[in-house]
PDB file of C-alpha atoms in Angstrom:
ATOM      1  CA  UNK A   1      -7.302  -6.140 -13.562  1.00 56.00           C
ATOM      2  CA  UNK A   2     -10.457  -3.412 -13.641  1.00 74.00           C
ATOM      3  CA  UNK A   3     -10.822  -3.786  -9.834  1.00 83.00           C
ATOM      4  CA  UNK A   4      -7.222  -2.560  -8.861  1.00 86.00           C
ATOM      5  CA  UNK A   5      -6.584  -0.060 -11.013  1.00 92.00           C
ATOM      6  CA  UNK A   6     -10.050   1.161  -9.282  1.00 93.00           C
ATOM      7  CA  UNK A   7      -8.286   0.202  -5.215  1.00 93.00           C
ATOM      8  CA  UNK A   8      -5.718   2.361  -6.842  1.00 95.00           C
ATOM      9  CA  UNK A   9      -7.355   5.449  -8.399  1.00 95.00           C
ATOM     10  CA  UNK A  10      -9.323   5.300  -5.291  1.00 95.00           C
ATOM     11  CA  UNK A  11      -6.326   5.573  -2.709  1.00 95.00           C
ATOM     12  CA  UNK A  12      -5.033   8.082  -5.426  1.00 96.00           C
ATOM     13  CA  UNK A  13      -8.031  10.228  -5.016  1.00 96.00           C
ATOM     14  CA  UNK A  14      -7.751   9.844  -1.238  1.00 95.00           C
ATOM     15  CA  UNK A  15      -4.189  11.061  -1.067  1.00 95.00           C
ATOM     16  CA  UNK A  16      -4.902  14.192  -3.476  1.00 96.00           C
ATOM     17  CA  UNK A  17      -7.423  15.200  -1.128  1.00 96.00           C
ATOM     18  CA  UNK A  18      -5.457  15.022   1.970  1.00 95.00           C
ATOM     19  CA  UNK A  19      -2.627  16.841  -0.052  1.00 94.00           C
ATOM     20  CA  UNK A  20      -4.815  19.534  -1.439  1.00 93.00           C
ATOM     21  CA  UNK A  21      -5.739  20.274   1.929  1.00 92.00           C
ATOM     22  CA  UNK A  22      -2.618  20.549   3.719  1.00 88.00           C
ATOM     23  CA  UNK A  23      -1.079  23.139   1.061  1.00 86.00           C
ATOM     24  CA  UNK A  24      -4.771  24.895   1.703  1.00 83.00           C
ATOM     25  CA  UNK A  25      -4.674  25.014   5.359  1.00 79.00           C
ATOM     26  CA  UNK A  26      -0.640  26.430   4.934  1.00 74.00           C
ATOM     27  CA  UNK A  27      -1.966  29.367   3.023  1.00 69.00           C
ATOM     28  CA  UNK A  28      -4.546  30.141   5.544  1.00 65.00           C
ATOM     29  CA  UNK A  29      -1.735  30.462   8.517  1.00 63.00           C
ATOM     30  CA  UNK A  30       1.299  32.825   8.667  1.00 56.00           C
ATOM     31  CA  UNK A  31       4.346  31.290  10.077  1.00 54.00           C
ATOM     32  CA  UNK A  32       7.622  32.748  11.586  1.00 52.00           C
ATOM     33  CA  UNK A  33      10.846  33.914   9.694  1.00 50.00           C
ATOM     34  CA  UNK A  34      12.173  30.829  11.415  1.00 54.00           C
ATOM     35  CA  UNK A  35       9.763  28.331  10.283  1.00 61.00           C
ATOM     36  CA  UNK A  36       9.692  29.739   6.529  1.00 62.00           C
ATOM     37  CA  UNK A  37      12.213  28.091   5.051  1.00 57.00           C
ATOM     38  CA  UNK A  38      11.067  24.807   7.051  1.00 60.00           C
ATOM     39  CA  UNK A  39       7.558  24.838   5.717  1.00 66.00           C
ATOM     40  CA  UNK A  40       8.524  25.961   2.586  1.00 76.00           C
ATOM     41  CA  UNK A  41      10.551  22.590   2.015  1.00 79.00           C
ATOM     42  CA  UNK A  42       7.583  20.747   3.568  1.00 81.00           C
ATOM     43  CA  UNK A  43       5.137  22.982   1.045  1.00 84.00           C
ATOM     44  CA  UNK A  44       7.431  21.701  -2.517  1.00 88.00           C
ATOM     45  CA  UNK A  45       7.203  18.469  -0.879  1.00 90.00           C
ATOM     46  CA  UNK A  46       3.631  18.324  -0.526  1.00 91.00           C
ATOM     47  CA  UNK A  47       3.317  20.001  -3.829  1.00 93.00           C
ATOM     48  CA  UNK A  48       5.327  17.494  -5.817  1.00 94.00           C
ATOM     49  CA  UNK A  49       3.682  14.823  -4.377  1.00 95.00           C
ATOM     50  CA  UNK A  50       0.453  16.171  -5.568  1.00 96.00           C
ATOM     51  CA  UNK A  51       1.699  16.384  -9.149  1.00 97.00           C
ATOM     52  CA  UNK A  52       3.063  12.826  -8.953  1.00 96.00           C
ATOM     53  CA  UNK A  53      -0.726  12.107  -8.038  1.00 97.00           C
ATOM     54  CA  UNK A  54      -2.380  14.025 -10.330  1.00 98.00           C
ATOM     55  CA  UNK A  55      -0.304  12.597 -13.242  1.00 97.00           C
ATOM     56  CA  UNK A  56      -0.755   9.263 -11.819  1.00 97.00           C
ATOM     57  CA  UNK A  57      -4.799  10.084 -12.273  1.00 97.00           C
ATOM     58  CA  UNK A  58      -4.461  11.541 -15.518  1.00 98.00           C
ATOM     59  CA  UNK A  59      -2.934   8.018 -16.885  1.00 97.00           C
ATOM     60  CA  UNK A  60      -5.611   6.306 -15.163  1.00 97.00           C
ATOM     61  CA  UNK A  61      -8.140   8.554 -17.534  1.00 96.00           C
ATOM     62  CA  UNK A  62      -6.464   8.123 -20.375  1.00 96.00           C
ATOM     63  CA  UNK A  63      -5.517   4.677 -19.970  1.00 95.00           C
ATOM     64  CA  UNK A  64      -1.813   4.702 -19.896  1.00 96.00           C
ATOM     65  CA  UNK A  65      -1.187   3.876 -15.916  1.00 97.00           C
ATOM     66  CA  UNK A  66       1.434   1.504 -15.483  1.00 96.00           C
ATOM     67  CA  UNK A  67       3.069   1.286 -18.348  1.00 96.00           C
ATOM     68  CA  UNK A  68       7.221   2.431 -17.808  1.00 96.00           C
ATOM     69  CA  UNK A  69       7.031   5.955 -19.474  1.00 96.00           C
ATOM     70  CA  UNK A  70      10.846   4.449 -20.450  1.00 96.00           C
ATOM     71  CA  UNK A  71      11.092   1.210 -21.455  1.00 96.00           C
ATOM     72  CA  UNK A  72       7.011   1.215 -22.352  1.00 96.00           C
ATOM     73  CA  UNK A  73       6.956  -2.439 -20.194  1.00 96.00           C
ATOM     74  CA  UNK A  74       3.971  -3.083 -18.146  1.00 96.00           C
ATOM     75  CA  UNK A  75       4.529  -2.307 -14.605  1.00 95.00           C
ATOM     76  CA  UNK A  76       3.036  -5.204 -12.616  1.00 93.00           C
ATOM     77  CA  UNK A  77      -0.023  -4.400  -9.974  1.00 92.00           C
ATOM     78  CA  UNK A  78       1.529  -5.669  -7.365  1.00 91.00           C
ATOM     79  CA  UNK A  79       4.519  -2.745  -7.196  1.00 92.00           C
ATOM     80  CA  UNK A  80       1.703  -0.439  -8.287  1.00 94.00           C
ATOM     81  CA  UNK A  81       0.114  -1.253  -5.075  1.00 91.00           C
ATOM     82  CA  UNK A  82       3.269  -0.328  -3.152  1.00 90.00           C
ATOM     83  CA  UNK A  83       4.260   2.768  -5.170  1.00 93.00           C
ATOM     84  CA  UNK A  84       1.356   3.850  -7.105  1.00 95.00           C
ATOM     85  CA  UNK A  85       2.787   6.913  -8.464  1.00 96.00           C
ATOM     86  CA  UNK A  86       5.341   4.706 -10.049  1.00 95.00           C
ATOM     87  CA  UNK A  87       6.226   6.452 -14.004  1.00 96.00           C
ATOM     88  CA  UNK A  88       9.226   3.783 -14.422  1.00 95.00           C
ATOM     89  CA  UNK A  89      10.329   0.712 -13.402  1.00 93.00           C
ATOM     90  CA  UNK A  90      13.372   1.541 -12.146  1.00 92.00           C
ATOM     91  CA  UNK A  91      11.206   3.576  -9.543  1.00 92.00           C
ATOM     92  CA  UNK A  92      11.004   0.119  -7.476  1.00 88.00           C
ATOM     93  CA  UNK A  93      15.277  -0.257  -7.425  1.00 85.00           C
ATOM     94  CA  UNK A  94      15.480   0.204  -4.078  1.00 80.00           C
ATOM     95  CA  UNK A  95      12.593  -1.266  -2.947  1.00 77.00           C
ATOM     96  CA  UNK A  96      14.154  -4.447  -4.535  1.00 71.00           C
ATOM     97  CA  UNK A  97      17.270  -3.992  -3.362  1.00 72.00           C
ATOM     98  CA  UNK A  98      15.844  -3.711   0.388  1.00 69.00           C
ATOM     99  CA  UNK A  99      13.738  -6.583  -0.454  1.00 67.00           C
ATOM    100  CA  UNK A 100      16.974  -8.779  -1.239  1.00 67.00           C
ATOM    101  CA  UNK A 101      19.251  -7.979   2.272  1.00 62.00           C
ATOM    102  CA  UNK A 102      19.362 -11.001   3.921  1.00 57.00           C
ATOM    103  CA  UNK A 103      17.974 -11.638   7.223  1.00 55.00           C
ATOM    104  CA  UNK A 104      20.171 -12.153   9.961  1.00 57.00           C
ATOM    105  CA  UNK A 105      19.969 -15.845  11.641  1.00 55.00           C
ATOM    106  CA  UNK A 106      17.881 -16.982  14.676  1.00 56.00           C
ATOM    107  CA  UNK A 107      19.146 -19.180  16.913  1.00 50.00           C
ATOM    108  CA  UNK A 108      17.667 -21.054  19.272  1.00 53.00           C
ATOM    109  CA  UNK A 109      20.606 -20.859  21.908  1.00 56.00           C
ATOM    110  CA  UNK A 110      23.368 -18.524  23.505  1.00 55.00           C
ATOM    111  CA  UNK A 111      25.348 -21.415  22.601  1.00 53.00           C
ATOM    112  CA  UNK A 112      24.901 -21.692  18.795  1.00 55.00           C
ATOM    113  CA  UNK A 113      25.158 -18.029  18.915  1.00 49.00           C
ATOM    114  CA  UNK A 114      28.544 -17.949  20.641  1.00 53.00           C
ATOM    115  CA  UNK A 115      29.433 -20.822  18.552  1.00 56.00           C
ATOM    116  CA  UNK A 116      29.055 -19.381  15.107  1.00 53.00           C
ATOM    117  CA  UNK A 117      30.409 -15.832  16.394  1.00 49.00           C
ATOM    118  CA  UNK A 118      33.178 -16.526  18.419  1.00 50.00           C
ATOM    119  CA  UNK A 119      34.474 -19.854  17.239  1.00 49.00           C
ATOM    120  CA  UNK A 120      33.275 -19.543  13.414  1.00 47.00           C
TER     121      UNK A 120
END
């Protein structure tokens, strides 16, 4: 279990460093007025993501990582590998909906396709 957390911690540290670098680079360069709104929105999202990453790293440090903040359920590592900044079991709701979505049928021949779609 510790190896899983170490791998997630390492990934989070890399993401944190990348986000900090982007914020630093942005602070060095001025943008035009037209780009200012777009960039401020982008910077807002980068700051939000950085905050989530730092919160996850803090939780790893204090031993509460992988515990749902609302239900106190343990979040499986398989899920945390997908969204390492998840705070609740509900953060995976849309992922689960996507996974439950059925894939279209594959047909070997055009005749079978036509039979299923046109002649029901």
